[in-house]
Amino acid sequence: MSVFWHSALRRPKFGRDQQELALLYLACLAFSLLLAMLLIHLSGSSWTRAVNALVDGAFQNPGRWGETLRRTAPLLVVATGSVVATRAGIINIGQEGQLLIGAMGGAFILTLVQPGSPLMLLLGLAVGGTAGAAWAGIAGALWYWRRVPIVLSTLLLVYLSSQIAAYTLTRGELLLNVVPGEPNRLLLSAKVAPESRLGIVQIFGNRFPLSVPVALATALVFGWVLARTTWGFRLKALGLNPRTAQRAGIPGVRYGMSAILVSGATAGLAGSMMLAGGESQYKFSSGFASNVGWDGLLVALVARNSPLVAIPVALVFAALRSGSTFLSVAGIEAVLVDVVRGLLVVALFIPPAISELRRKRRAAAQLTERT
Amino acid sequence: MQFSKAGNFGEGAQAPSPIVSLKSITKTYGALKACDDVSMVLHPGRIHGILGQNGAGKSTLMKILIGLVGPDSGEIRVGGDPVRVSSPQHAADLGIGMVHQHFSLVDALTVWENVVLGDRSARLDSRRARELVSMIGDRYGLDIDPDANVGQLTAGQRQRVEIIKCLRRSPRVLIFDEPTSVLTMEESKQLFAVLRQVVRNEGATVALVSHRLGEVLESADDVVIMRDGRVIAEMPTSGTTPDELAQAMVGRKVRLRSSDAHHMRRSTRTNHVEVVLRMSDVSVASRRGGVDLDGLSLTVRAGEIVGVAGAEGNGQRVLVDVLSSLRGVTSGTIEVAGTVVETGRAGAMAAAGVGVVPEDRHDSGCVLDMTVAENLVLTSIDQMSSRGALNFSAIRESAQQMIQQFGISCPSPDVPMWTLSGGNQQRVVLARELSTKPKLLVAAQPTRGLDVSAIEYMGNRLREAANDGVGVLLISSELDEILHLSDRIVVIYKGAIIGETPNDAVDMARLGLLIGGVA
C-alpha cells in the first residue's frame, strides 16, 4: 500500500520512462477491460449491451449528461482537497466523514433558516466548509500534539461522523423534520429553503447545479496554487522530505495543518454543495455521503496527485455511477459496475507502482554499483 | 594502529597456488564497462586489498565472484577448477562468503536467530545456535551476546553478526565490501584484528574492498588498484606509500596534504575577528532520558575552520541537528553573529546565517524527488517569488548560475535530484548553502562516501569559504580530514567539548587521548 501512496506523491517522469509508463497504462487498462467483459459474459449478459446501457445512462439518453456532471462536482472537489493533503505528505482518508459533517453543518443553515436567501446559501456553504475543516482538523491536531497516525484518526472519525449525523436526525430541536401525526422513522431533515438552493443550469434538457462550475474552478485554482505558488512549493518539499523542509524554514506543523484543513474544507464544501444542489431531494440524512467521499479519494489517487488530471478522472467515475442506473434496465446486475470500477482503479494503480518499484531497484543497484 | 603483516610466507618465497583466480573477466552495463578484462589471483593466508574510487568496478567484480552477477566473459577458477558461480548459495558451497556494505539482518530478531536464518534444516535448535555464536565469537574475538536484539546493536556489532554468519560456514575466501564505512575508528581496528586472526589461524583468504588508502595499507598484505574497470597496479603493501597508491587510484597527482595553502591561510588568521558562532553551555536531553549534548560550549570566528574531532556517537549528529533547527536545546544559548537564535524553530538557523552540509544529504540536505533547480532555491524561494507566486525564470536563472559556478554535472536543472550522482548531489547542497551567503558553514562528514577527487573538491571549497570570511565548523570522524583542513581542533566527547588545540601546535598523542575521553 505504501508504494501507492509514494507513487502518488511523485510527479511523472520524463523520456523513456514516460513511454514505458504509457504502455503499461494501456496494457493494464486493456487487461482490466478484457476481464470485465469476461465477467459480464460469465454472468450471462452481453457486454455490448452492458456498454450501451452504460453510455446511454451516462451521456446519451435525454438529460443524462447533466446528471453525470452533477455527480462529477462533489467528486472533483473532494479529490482536489485530497491532492492538497497528499502533497504535504498527509494521508487523509476520512473525506467521507468530513463530507458528511460538512453537509450536516450546511443543513443547520440551509434547512433550518426558513425562508432562506442567497446570503444564507453562502453562509451555509461556508459553515459546511468550516465544519469539514474542523473535523479534519481534529485528526491534524491529534497528530501534531499526540502523534496519533492521521490515516487511523481520519478513518475512525468517519464512523464517529455518521453517529453524530444520525443523532442530529433523532431530535426535533436539531435537524429532524418532525411531521405531526407520523412516526418519523425516516430520520430526514427538512428540505433546503427554496431561496437558499444552488442555481440550476439548463442546457438542452440537461440540468445540473452551479456546483459544477464551482468544482471546476476549485480544481483549476488549486492546480495553479500547487504548481505556481510558494505555498505549493513548500507543501511539496514538506511532503517529500520533512526534515529538509524543517531545516529550510518550512514549519511542518503550520504547513501540514494548513493542508489538512484545506482538504477537510473542500470535503465539507462538497457535502454542503450536494445538499444545496438537490442531492436526495434537498434533504439531509445520515447516509447522505453515500460513498462520494471514498470515491473522491479514489479519484485523487488515480489522478496521481494532480488536480487537473482529477477533472477527467472524476468525470469518468461519475459517468460510471450515473450509467450504472441504466444497467438494471438492460437486465444486468448493477453491482457489476462496482466490479468494473474496482478493476479500473487497480489497473490504473499498477503502472505507477511498477515504475516506482523499478526506480527503487535501479537506485539501489546504482548505489551498490558505485561502491 | 600498526598490524603485523607477517604472512605465511616472506618476500620472495614461493607463493602457494592461488585459491581463486579470475581471468579476463569482462562485464558491461550498456555502454559502461564495469569490468574490463580483469585478472586477479587471491592466495590463501593473505589479505588482499582491492582499492579504487567509486565506480572503479570493485563491487561488480566481487559480485561476479559471489554469483550475484554473471560475467559477460572470462574465467573463474576456485582451487584450480574452472567454475560458473551461479548464485551466492553456490558461492557458499564453494567456500566463498561475503560481508556486504549494507547489512541484511532482521532487526526484530536476536543475534542467534539472525545467524541461523535461512538454514534449511527442519528443526531449529536454539541451544546449539547460541553455542555456535559464542564459539565463533570466542574464537575470533567477536564479542557479542547471542540473545541481544539486533535492532539495538550498533553498526559495529551488527557487522560482527554478519561476519559470524559468514564464518560459521568456514569459508576459504571472505569478501568484505567497504567494511569500515559504518564503523568507528576503534571498531575498525578491532575488525582488522579479527581479519588477521582469520587469515592466520584458518589460512583463509580475505578480499578487502575499499576506497580508503590508509586502512588498506595498514591491514592488507597485497593491494590491487582498480580504475575505470581495469586493474591498474598490483603490489605488496610493504614498500608502497599512500601518495603512490592515491596517484594510481586517481590517475593523476592528488595532494593529500596541501600544506602550502594551509600556511597561506594561517598567516592571515587573527584572533580578534568577529565571532560567528558562540554556543554557551548547550545541553540537549535525549529521547531516552539521558543527555545527547552535555554543556557544550564552542566558538567559531569568521574566516577560520574549526574541526570537531571525536569518535562517532559522541553527540556530533545532535550538534548538527541543533544547528540545522531540527532539534531544540534543553538549556544554554546559541548566538550566531552576535544574536541569540531560537533553537528548534523551522529555518531559524538558516535565516540567522547558518549553512549546513549534513552528514546524510538524503535525510536533511535535499529533496530527492524535486528537481535540481527546486533544490537549489529551497531556502531562497521567497526571493524567487512575488506575492506568493513563483517566478520561474528567476528560479531557472539562479539555478543555472549555481550549476555553472559549482560545476554540477546534470543534463538540465529540471531533472529530479535522484538522477544525480552522490558527488553532484553534494555539490547541489553545498551550492545552495553557500548561495545564501552564510556567516557559518557547518560541514558534517562532508566527504563520506565520496571518491578521492570529490574529497579534494570539497576540501578546496571549504577553504575558499573560510578565505571569504565564512566561519567553518567541520565535523568529521576522519582525523586526517580534520588535521588537513582545520585551523583549530576541538574534541567532542560524550556531548561536550573536552579539549582544544590549534592545528599548528597539535600534539598527536594528546589529541588521541582526548578523543579517547582522557582529558
mmCIF file with all atom_site columns, N, CA and C in Angstrom, chain A residues 10-11 13-14 224 227-231 233-234 236-237 240-241 243-244 246-251 359 365-366 368-371, chain B residues 54-55 59 101 321 324-326 344 346-347 350 356 362-367 369 374 381-382 385 388-390 392 416 418 433:
data_model
loop_
_atom_site.group_PDB
_atom_site.id
_atom_site.type_symbol
_atom_site.label_atom_id
_atom_site.label_alt_id
_atom_site.label_comp_id
_atom_site.label_asym_id
_atom_site.label_entity_id
_atom_site.label_seq_id
_atom_site.pdbx_PDB_ins_code
_atom_site.Cartn_x
_atom_site.Cartn_y
_atom_site.Cartn_z
_atom_site.occupancy
_atom_site.B_iso_or_equiv
_atom_site.pdbx_formal_charge
_atom_site.auth_seq_id
_atom_site.auth_comp_id
_atom_site.auth_asym_id
_atom_site.auth_atom_id
_atom_site.pdbx_PDB_model_num
ATOM 1   N N  . ARG A 1 10  ? 4.668  11.346 -6.239  1.00 0.00 ? 10  ARG A N  1
ATOM 2   C CA . ARG A 1 10  ? 5.743  11.668 -7.164  1.00 0.00 ? 10  ARG A CA 1
ATOM 3   C C  . ARG A 1 10  ? 5.198  12.248 -8.459  1.00 0.00 ? 10  ARG A C  1
ATOM 4   N N  . ARG A 1 11  ? 5.883  13.190 -8.978  1.00 0.00 ? 11  ARG A N  1
ATOM 5   C CA . ARG A 1 11  ? 5.456  13.717 -10.267 1.00 0.00 ? 11  ARG A CA 1
ATOM 6   C C  . ARG A 1 11  ? 5.908  12.772 -11.375 1.00 0.00 ? 11  ARG A C  1
ATOM 7   N N  . LYS A 1 13  ? 7.590  10.986 -14.590 1.00 0.00 ? 13  LYS A N  1
ATOM 8   C CA . LYS A 1 13  ? 8.959  11.020 -15.070 1.00 0.00 ? 13  LYS A CA 1
ATOM 9   C C  . LYS A 1 13  ? 8.996  11.569 -16.504 1.00 0.00 ? 13  LYS A C  1
ATOM 10  N N  . PHE A 1 14  ? 10.139 11.428 -17.116 1.00 0.00 ? 14  PHE A N  1
ATOM 11  C CA . PHE A 1 14  ? 10.281 12.008 -18.441 1.00 0.00 ? 14  PHE A CA 1
ATOM 12  C C  . PHE A 1 14  ? 10.879 10.957 -19.367 1.00 0.00 ? 14  PHE A C  1
ATOM 13  N N  . TRP A 1 224 ? -3.300 25.489 -9.966  1.00 0.00 ? 224 TRP A N  1
ATOM 14  C CA . TRP A 1 224 ? -2.385 26.624 -10.127 1.00 0.00 ? 224 TRP A CA 1
ATOM 15  C C  . TRP A 1 224 ? -1.617 26.878 -8.828  1.00 0.00 ? 224 TRP A C  1
ATOM 16  N N  . ALA A 1 227 ? 1.140  24.330 -8.163  1.00 0.00 ? 227 ALA A N  1
ATOM 17  C CA . ALA A 1 227 ? 2.270  24.344 -9.095  1.00 0.00 ? 227 ALA A CA 1
ATOM 18  C C  . ALA A 1 227 ? 3.022  25.665 -9.078  1.00 0.00 ? 227 ALA A C  1
ATOM 19  N N  . ARG A 1 228 ? 2.349  26.762 -8.733  1.00 0.00 ? 228 ARG A N  1
ATOM 20  C CA . ARG A 1 228 ? 2.973  28.042 -9.030  1.00 0.00 ? 228 ARG A CA 1
ATOM 21  C C  . ARG A 1 228 ? 3.056  29.009 -7.864  1.00 0.00 ? 228 ARG A C  1
ATOM 22  N N  . THR A 1 229 ? 2.823  28.547 -6.665  1.00 0.00 ? 229 THR A N  1
ATOM 23  C CA . THR A 1 229 ? 2.980  29.479 -5.551  1.00 0.00 ? 229 THR A CA 1
ATOM 24  C C  . THR A 1 229 ? 3.999  28.931 -4.554  1.00 0.00 ? 229 THR A C  1
ATOM 25  N N  . THR A 1 230 ? 4.484  29.813 -3.714  1.00 0.00 ? 230 THR A N  1
ATOM 26  C CA . THR A 1 230 ? 5.450  29.381 -2.702  1.00 0.00 ? 230 THR A CA 1
ATOM 27  C C  . THR A 1 230 ? 4.787  28.405 -1.732  1.00 0.00 ? 230 THR A C  1
ATOM 28  N N  . TRP A 1 231 ? 3.492  28.613 -1.481  1.00 0.00 ? 231 TRP A N  1
ATOM 29  C CA . TRP A 1 231 ? 2.777  27.692 -0.593  1.00 0.00 ? 231 TRP A CA 1
ATOM 30  C C  . TRP A 1 231 ? 2.814  26.275 -1.165  1.00 0.00 ? 231 TRP A C  1
ATOM 31  N N  . PHE A 1 233 ? 4.889  25.082 -3.381  1.00 0.00 ? 233 PHE A N  1
ATOM 32  C CA . PHE A 1 233 ? 6.286  24.649 -3.411  1.00 0.00 ? 233 PHE A CA 1
ATOM 33  C C  . PHE A 1 233 ? 6.698  24.092 -2.054  1.00 0.00 ? 233 PHE A C  1
ATOM 34  N N  . ARG A 1 234 ? 6.340  24.820 -1.008  1.00 0.00 ? 234 ARG A N  1
ATOM 35  C CA . ARG A 1 234 ? 6.739  24.399 0.336   1.00 0.00 ? 234 ARG A CA 1
ATOM 36  C C  . ARG A 1 234 ? 5.997  23.143 0.763   1.00 0.00 ? 234 ARG A C  1
ATOM 37  N N  . LYS A 1 236 ? 5.063  20.803 -1.167  1.00 0.00 ? 236 LYS A N  1
ATOM 38  C CA . LYS A 1 236 ? 5.689  19.688 -1.864  1.00 0.00 ? 236 LYS A CA 1
ATOM 39  C C  . LYS A 1 236 ? 6.980  19.277 -1.158  1.00 0.00 ? 236 LYS A C  1
ATOM 40  N N  . ALA A 1 237 ? 7.807  20.269 -0.824  1.00 0.00 ? 237 ALA A N  1
ATOM 41  C CA . ALA A 1 237 ? 9.068  19.966 -0.141  1.00 0.00 ? 237 ALA A CA 1
ATOM 42  C C  . ALA A 1 237 ? 8.787  19.263 1.187   1.00 0.00 ? 237 ALA A C  1
ATOM 43  N N  . LEU A 1 240 ? 7.725  15.639 0.638   1.00 0.00 ? 240 LEU A N  1
ATOM 44  C CA . LEU A 1 240 ? 8.739  14.727 0.121   1.00 0.00 ? 240 LEU A CA 1
ATOM 45  C C  . LEU A 1 240 ? 9.899  14.537 1.092   1.00 0.00 ? 240 LEU A C  1
ATOM 46  N N  . ASN A 1 241 ? 10.199 15.524 1.888   1.00 0.00 ? 241 ASN A N  1
ATOM 47  C CA . ASN A 1 241 ? 11.279 15.373 2.860   1.00 0.00 ? 241 ASN A CA 1
ATOM 48  C C  . ASN A 1 241 ? 11.100 16.366 4.012   1.00 0.00 ? 241 ASN A C  1
ATOM 49  N N  . ARG A 1 243 ? 12.330 16.648 6.963   1.00 0.00 ? 243 ARG A N  1
ATOM 50  C CA . ARG A 1 243 ? 13.494 17.146 7.696   1.00 0.00 ? 243 ARG A CA 1
ATOM 51  C C  . ARG A 1 243 ? 14.217 18.234 6.910   1.00 0.00 ? 243 ARG A C  1
ATOM 52  N N  . THR A 1 244 ? 14.374 17.997 5.628   1.00 0.00 ? 244 THR A N  1
ATOM 53  C CA . THR A 1 244 ? 14.995 19.035 4.815   1.00 0.00 ? 244 THR A CA 1
ATOM 54  C C  . THR A 1 244 ? 14.120 20.291 4.840   1.00 0.00 ? 244 THR A C  1
ATOM 55  N N  . GLN A 1 246 ? 12.099 21.325 7.251   1.00 0.00 ? 246 GLN A N  1
ATOM 56  C CA . GLN A 1 246 ? 12.265 21.987 8.544   1.00 0.00 ? 246 GLN A CA 1
ATOM 57  C C  . GLN A 1 246 ? 13.552 22.802 8.564   1.00 0.00 ? 246 GLN A C  1
ATOM 58  N N  . ARG A 1 247 ? 14.610 22.208 8.067   1.00 0.00 ? 247 ARG A N  1
ATOM 59  C CA . ARG A 1 247 ? 15.897 22.879 8.023   1.00 0.00 ? 247 ARG A CA 1
ATOM 60  C C  . ARG A 1 247 ? 15.806 24.134 7.130   1.00 0.00 ? 247 ARG A C  1
ATOM 61  N N  . ALA A 1 248 ? 15.064 24.013 6.029   1.00 0.00 ? 248 ALA A N  1
ATOM 62  C CA . ALA A 1 248 ? 14.987 25.123 5.086   1.00 0.00 ? 248 ALA A CA 1
ATOM 63  C C  . ALA A 1 248 ? 13.948 26.160 5.497   1.00 0.00 ? 248 ALA A C  1
ATOM 64  N N  . GLY A 1 249 ? 13.351 25.998 6.640   1.00 0.00 ? 249 GLY A N  1
ATOM 65  C CA . GLY A 1 249 ? 12.435 27.027 7.118   1.00 0.00 ? 249 GLY A CA 1
ATOM 66  C C  . GLY A 1 249 ? 10.991 26.808 6.731   1.00 0.00 ? 249 GLY A C  1
ATOM 67  N N  . ILE A 1 250 ? 10.578 25.561 6.599   1.00 0.00 ? 250 ILE A N  1
ATOM 68  C CA . ILE A 1 250 ? 9.177  25.271 6.319   1.00 0.00 ? 250 ILE A CA 1
ATOM 69  C C  . ILE A 1 250 ? 8.625  24.540 7.535   1.00 0.00 ? 250 ILE A C  1
ATOM 70  N N  . PRO A 1 251 ? 7.908  25.239 8.406   1.00 0.00 ? 251 PRO A N  1
ATOM 71  C CA . PRO A 1 251 ? 7.434  24.581 9.613   1.00 0.00 ? 251 PRO A CA 1
ATOM 72  C C  . PRO A 1 251 ? 6.398  23.516 9.294   1.00 0.00 ? 251 PRO A C  1
ATOM 73  N N  . ARG A 1 359 ? 12.138 1.927  -10.248 1.00 0.00 ? 359 ARG A N  1
ATOM 74  C CA . ARG A 1 359 ? 13.000 3.063  -9.946  1.00 0.00 ? 359 ARG A CA 1
ATOM 75  C C  . ARG A 1 359 ? 13.804 2.787  -8.687  1.00 0.00 ? 359 ARG A C  1
ATOM 76  N N  . ALA A 1 365 ? 20.512 -0.429 -7.151  1.00 0.00 ? 365 ALA A N  1
ATOM 77  C CA . ALA A 1 365 ? 21.588 -1.027 -7.943  1.00 0.00 ? 365 ALA A CA 1
ATOM 78  C C  . ALA A 1 365 ? 22.687 0.005  -8.183  1.00 0.00 ? 365 ALA A C  1
ATOM 79  N N  . GLN A 1 366 ? 22.247 1.232  -8.457  1.00 0.00 ? 366 GLN A N  1
ATOM 80  C CA . GLN A 1 366 ? 23.190 2.313  -8.718  1.00 0.00 ? 366 GLN A CA 1
ATOM 81  C C  . GLN A 1 366 ? 24.063 2.536  -7.485  1.00 0.00 ? 366 GLN A C  1
ATOM 82  N N  . THR A 1 368 ? 24.828 0.412  -5.042  1.00 0.00 ? 368 THR A N  1
ATOM 83  C CA . THR A 1 368 ? 25.803 -0.623 -4.753  1.00 0.00 ? 368 THR A CA 1
ATOM 84  C C  . THR A 1 368 ? 26.875 -0.656 -5.831  1.00 0.00 ? 368 THR A C  1
ATOM 85  N N  . GLU A 1 369 ? 26.495 -0.279 -7.047  1.00 0.00 ? 369 GLU A N  1
ATOM 86  C CA . GLU A 1 369 ? 27.458 -0.302 -8.132  1.00 0.00 ? 369 GLU A CA 1
ATOM 87  C C  . GLU A 1 369 ? 28.618 0.639  -7.878  1.00 0.00 ? 369 GLU A C  1
ATOM 88  N N  . ARG A 1 370 ? 28.279 1.760  -7.303  1.00 0.00 ? 370 ARG A N  1
ATOM 89  C CA . ARG A 1 370 ? 29.287 2.815  -7.174  1.00 0.00 ? 370 ARG A CA 1
ATOM 90  C C  . ARG A 1 370 ? 30.312 2.534  -6.105  1.00 0.00 ? 370 ARG A C  1
ATOM 91  N N  . THR A 1 371 ? 30.048 1.609  -5.213  1.00 0.00 ? 371 THR A N  1
ATOM 92  C CA . THR A 1 371 ? 30.956 1.440  -4.080  1.00 0.00 ? 371 THR A CA 1
ATOM 93  C C  . THR A 1 371 ? 32.043 0.433  -4.383  1.00 0.00 ? 371 THR A C  1
ATOM 94  N N  . ASN B 2 54  ? 35.039 5.290  -6.330  1.00 0.00 ? 54  ASN B N  1
ATOM 95  C CA . ASN B 2 54  ? 33.675 4.876  -6.633  1.00 0.00 ? 54  ASN B CA 1
ATOM 96  C C  . ASN B 2 54  ? 33.560 4.648  -8.138  1.00 0.00 ? 54  ASN B C  1
ATOM 97  N N  . GLY B 2 55  ? 32.942 3.519  -8.494  1.00 0.00 ? 55  GLY B N  1
ATOM 98  C CA . GLY B 2 55  ? 32.741 3.254  -9.904  1.00 0.00 ? 55  GLY B CA 1
ATOM 99  C C  . GLY B 2 55  ? 33.947 2.643  -10.593 1.00 0.00 ? 55  GLY B C  1
ATOM 100 N N  . SER B 2 59  ? 33.167 -3.409 -6.807  1.00 0.00 ? 59  SER B N  1
ATOM 101 C CA . SER B 2 59  ? 31.994 -4.119 -6.315  1.00 0.00 ? 59  SER B CA 1
ATOM 102 C C  . SER B 2 59  ? 31.458 -5.082 -7.362  1.00 0.00 ? 59  SER B C  1
ATOM 103 N N  . GLN B 2 101 ? 28.249 -4.309 2.334   1.00 0.00 ? 101 GLN B N  1
ATOM 104 C CA . GLN B 2 101 ? 28.296 -2.992 2.960   1.00 0.00 ? 101 GLN B CA 1
ATOM 105 C C  . GLN B 2 101 ? 26.983 -2.713 3.690   1.00 0.00 ? 101 GLN B C  1
ATOM 106 N N  . ASP B 2 321 ? 22.150 18.591 14.140  1.00 0.00 ? 321 ASP B N  1
ATOM 107 C CA . ASP B 2 321 ? 20.692 18.748 14.145  1.00 0.00 ? 321 ASP B CA 1
ATOM 108 C C  . ASP B 2 321 ? 20.283 20.071 14.799  1.00 0.00 ? 321 ASP B C  1
ATOM 109 N N  . SER B 2 324 ? 20.890 22.826 12.567  1.00 0.00 ? 324 SER B N  1
ATOM 110 C CA . SER B 2 324 ? 20.002 22.781 11.403  1.00 0.00 ? 324 SER B CA 1
ATOM 111 C C  . SER B 2 324 ? 18.571 23.090 11.791  1.00 0.00 ? 324 SER B C  1
ATOM 112 N N  . SER B 2 325 ? 18.345 23.529 13.023  1.00 0.00 ? 325 SER B N  1
ATOM 113 C CA . SER B 2 325 ? 16.989 23.792 13.522  1.00 0.00 ? 325 SER B CA 1
ATOM 114 C C  . SER B 2 325 ? 16.140 22.542 13.549  1.00 0.00 ? 325 SER B C  1
ATOM 115 N N  . LEU B 2 326 ? 16.774 21.386 13.601  1.00 0.00 ? 326 LEU B N  1
ATOM 116 C CA . LEU B 2 326 ? 15.988 20.159 13.624  1.00 0.00 ? 326 LEU B CA 1
ATOM 117 C C  . LEU B 2 326 ? 15.688 19.724 15.056  1.00 0.00 ? 326 LEU B C  1
ATOM 118 N N  . GLY B 2 344 ? 15.341 25.010 17.288  1.00 0.00 ? 344 GLY B N  1
ATOM 119 C CA . GLY B 2 344 ? 14.226 24.114 17.005  1.00 0.00 ? 344 GLY B CA 1
ATOM 120 C C  . GLY B 2 344 ? 13.114 24.725 16.183  1.00 0.00 ? 344 GLY B C  1
ATOM 121 N N  . ALA B 2 346 ? 11.636 26.050 12.779  1.00 0.00 ? 346 ALA B N  1
ATOM 122 C CA . ALA B 2 346 ? 11.970 25.747 11.391  1.00 0.00 ? 346 ALA B CA 1
ATOM 123 C C  . ALA B 2 346 ? 12.681 26.927 10.724  1.00 0.00 ? 346 ALA B C  1
ATOM 124 N N  . GLY B 2 347 ? 13.849 26.649 10.188  1.00 0.00 ? 347 GLY B N  1
ATOM 125 C CA . GLY B 2 347 ? 14.546 27.632 9.379   1.00 0.00 ? 347 GLY B CA 1
ATOM 126 C C  . GLY B 2 347 ? 15.203 28.757 10.158  1.00 0.00 ? 347 GLY B C  1
ATOM 127 N N  . ALA B 2 350 ? 18.976 28.780 9.599   1.00 0.00 ? 350 ALA B N  1
ATOM 128 C CA . ALA B 2 350 ? 19.270 29.166 8.221   1.00 0.00 ? 350 ALA B CA 1
ATOM 129 C C  . ALA B 2 350 ? 19.089 30.671 8.054   1.00 0.00 ? 350 ALA B C  1
ATOM 130 N N  . VAL B 2 356 ? 24.362 24.522 6.247   1.00 0.00 ? 356 VAL B N  1
ATOM 131 C CA . VAL B 2 356 ? 24.718 23.187 6.717   1.00 0.00 ? 356 VAL B CA 1
ATOM 132 C C  . VAL B 2 356 ? 24.849 22.221 5.547   1.00 0.00 ? 356 VAL B C  1
ATOM 133 N N  . HIS B 2 362 ? 20.558 12.874 2.046   1.00 0.00 ? 362 HIS B N  1
ATOM 134 C CA . HIS B 2 362 ? 19.201 12.432 1.711   1.00 0.00 ? 362 HIS B CA 1
ATOM 135 C C  . HIS B 2 362 ? 18.245 12.656 2.874   1.00 0.00 ? 362 HIS B C  1
ATOM 136 N N  . ASP B 2 363 ? 18.807 12.749 4.047   1.00 0.00 ? 363 ASP B N  1
ATOM 137 C CA . ASP B 2 363 ? 17.978 12.911 5.230   1.00 0.00 ? 363 ASP B CA 1
ATOM 138 C C  . ASP B 2 363 ? 17.584 14.366 5.432   1.00 0.00 ? 363 ASP B C  1
ATOM 139 N N  . SER B 2 364 ? 18.522 15.274 5.408   1.00 0.00 ? 364 SER B N  1
ATOM 140 C CA . SER B 2 364 ? 18.149 16.652 5.671   1.00 0.00 ? 364 SER B CA 1
ATOM 141 C C  . SER B 2 364 ? 18.846 17.650 4.750   1.00 0.00 ? 364 SER B C  1
ATOM 142 N N  . GLY B 2 365 ? 19.416 17.154 3.652   1.00 0.00 ? 365 GLY B N  1
ATOM 143 C CA . GLY B 2 365 ? 20.131 18.068 2.769   1.00 0.00 ? 365 GLY B CA 1
ATOM 144 C C  . GLY B 2 365 ? 19.395 18.399 1.497   1.00 0.00 ? 365 GLY B C  1
ATOM 145 N N  . CYS B 2 366 ? 18.664 17.443 0.963   1.00 0.00 ? 366 CYS B N  1
ATOM 146 C CA . CYS B 2 366 ? 17.991 17.727 -0.296  1.00 0.00 ? 366 CYS B CA 1
ATOM 147 C C  . CYS B 2 366 ? 16.703 16.919 -0.396  1.00 0.00 ? 366 CYS B C  1
ATOM 148 N N  . VAL B 2 367 ? 15.886 17.279 -1.357  1.00 0.00 ? 367 VAL B N  1
ATOM 149 C CA . VAL B 2 367 ? 14.652 16.550 -1.606  1.00 0.00 ? 367 VAL B CA 1
ATOM 150 C C  . VAL B 2 367 ? 14.850 15.784 -2.910  1.00 0.00 ? 367 VAL B C  1
ATOM 151 N N  . ASP B 2 369 ? 13.135 13.903 -4.769  1.00 0.00 ? 369 ASP B N  1
ATOM 152 C CA . ASP B 2 369 ? 12.117 13.862 -5.808  1.00 0.00 ? 369 ASP B CA 1
ATOM 153 C C  . ASP B 2 369 ? 11.738 15.234 -6.327  1.00 0.00 ? 369 ASP B C  1
ATOM 154 N N  . GLU B 2 374 ? 14.796 23.198 -8.109  1.00 0.00 ? 374 GLU B N  1
ATOM 155 C CA . GLU B 2 374 ? 13.985 23.390 -6.905  1.00 0.00 ? 374 GLU B CA 1
ATOM 156 C C  . GLU B 2 374 ? 14.830 23.207 -5.653  1.00 0.00 ? 374 GLU B C  1
ATOM 157 N N  . ILE B 2 381 ? 13.448 30.645 -1.660  1.00 0.00 ? 381 ILE B N  1
ATOM 158 C CA . ILE B 2 381 ? 12.264 30.660 -2.512  1.00 0.00 ? 381 ILE B CA 1
ATOM 159 C C  . ILE B 2 381 ? 11.483 31.979 -2.386  1.00 0.00 ? 381 ILE B C  1
ATOM 160 N N  . ASP B 2 382 ? 11.604 32.618 -1.233  1.00 0.00 ? 382 ASP B N  1
ATOM 161 C CA . ASP B 2 382 ? 10.876 33.880 -1.078  1.00 0.00 ? 382 ASP B CA 1
ATOM 162 C C  . ASP B 2 382 ? 11.415 34.967 -1.997  1.00 0.00 ? 382 ASP B C  1
ATOM 163 N N  . SER B 2 385 ? 10.031 34.855 -5.779  1.00 0.00 ? 385 SER B N  1
ATOM 164 C CA . SER B 2 385 ? 8.588  34.926 -5.987  1.00 0.00 ? 385 SER B CA 1
ATOM 165 C C  . SER B 2 385 ? 8.127  36.347 -5.702  1.00 0.00 ? 385 SER B C  1
ATOM 166 N N  . GLY B 2 388 ? 3.793  35.654 -3.367  1.00 0.00 ? 388 GLY B N  1
ATOM 167 C CA . GLY B 2 388 ? 3.463  34.241 -3.227  1.00 0.00 ? 388 GLY B CA 1
ATOM 168 C C  . GLY B 2 388 ? 3.464  33.449 -4.519  1.00 0.00 ? 388 GLY B C  1
ATOM 169 N N  . ALA B 2 389 ? 3.561  34.130 -5.657  1.00 0.00 ? 389 ALA B N  1
ATOM 170 C CA . ALA B 2 389 ? 3.583  33.400 -6.924  1.00 0.00 ? 389 ALA B CA 1
ATOM 171 C C  . ALA B 2 389 ? 5.034  33.212 -7.359  1.00 0.00 ? 389 ALA B C  1
ATOM 172 N N  . LEU B 2 390 ? 5.376  31.983 -7.739  1.00 0.00 ? 390 LEU B N  1
ATOM 173 C CA . LEU B 2 390 ? 6.757  31.680 -8.091  1.00 0.00 ? 390 LEU B CA 1
ATOM 174 C C  . LEU B 2 390 ? 7.162  32.370 -9.383  1.00 0.00 ? 390 LEU B C  1
ATOM 175 N N  . PHE B 2 392 ? 9.361  31.696 -12.218 1.00 0.00 ? 392 PHE B N  1
ATOM 176 C CA . PHE B 2 392 ? 10.119 30.567 -12.738 1.00 0.00 ? 392 PHE B CA 1
ATOM 177 C C  . PHE B 2 392 ? 11.380 30.970 -13.470 1.00 0.00 ? 392 PHE B C  1
ATOM 178 N N  . PRO B 2 416 ? 15.097 15.388 -11.927 1.00 0.00 ? 416 PRO B N  1
ATOM 179 C CA . PRO B 2 416 ? 14.975 15.133 -10.490 1.00 0.00 ? 416 PRO B CA 1
ATOM 180 C C  . PRO B 2 416 ? 16.341 14.945 -9.846  1.00 0.00 ? 416 PRO B C  1
ATOM 181 N N  . TRP B 2 418 ? 17.326 12.854 -7.724  1.00 0.00 ? 418 TRP B N  1
ATOM 182 C CA . TRP B 2 418 ? 17.822 11.489 -7.533  1.00 0.00 ? 418 TRP B CA 1
ATOM 183 C C  . TRP B 2 418 ? 18.587 10.962 -8.732  1.00 0.00 ? 418 TRP B C  1
ATOM 184 N N  . GLU B 2 433 ? 23.738 26.072 0.064   1.00 0.00 ? 433 GLU B N  1
ATOM 185 C CA . GLU B 2 433 ? 24.071 26.593 1.379   1.00 0.00 ? 433 GLU B CA 1
ATOM 186 C C  . GLU B 2 433 ? 25.002 27.801 1.284   1.00 0.00 ? 433 GLU B C  1
#
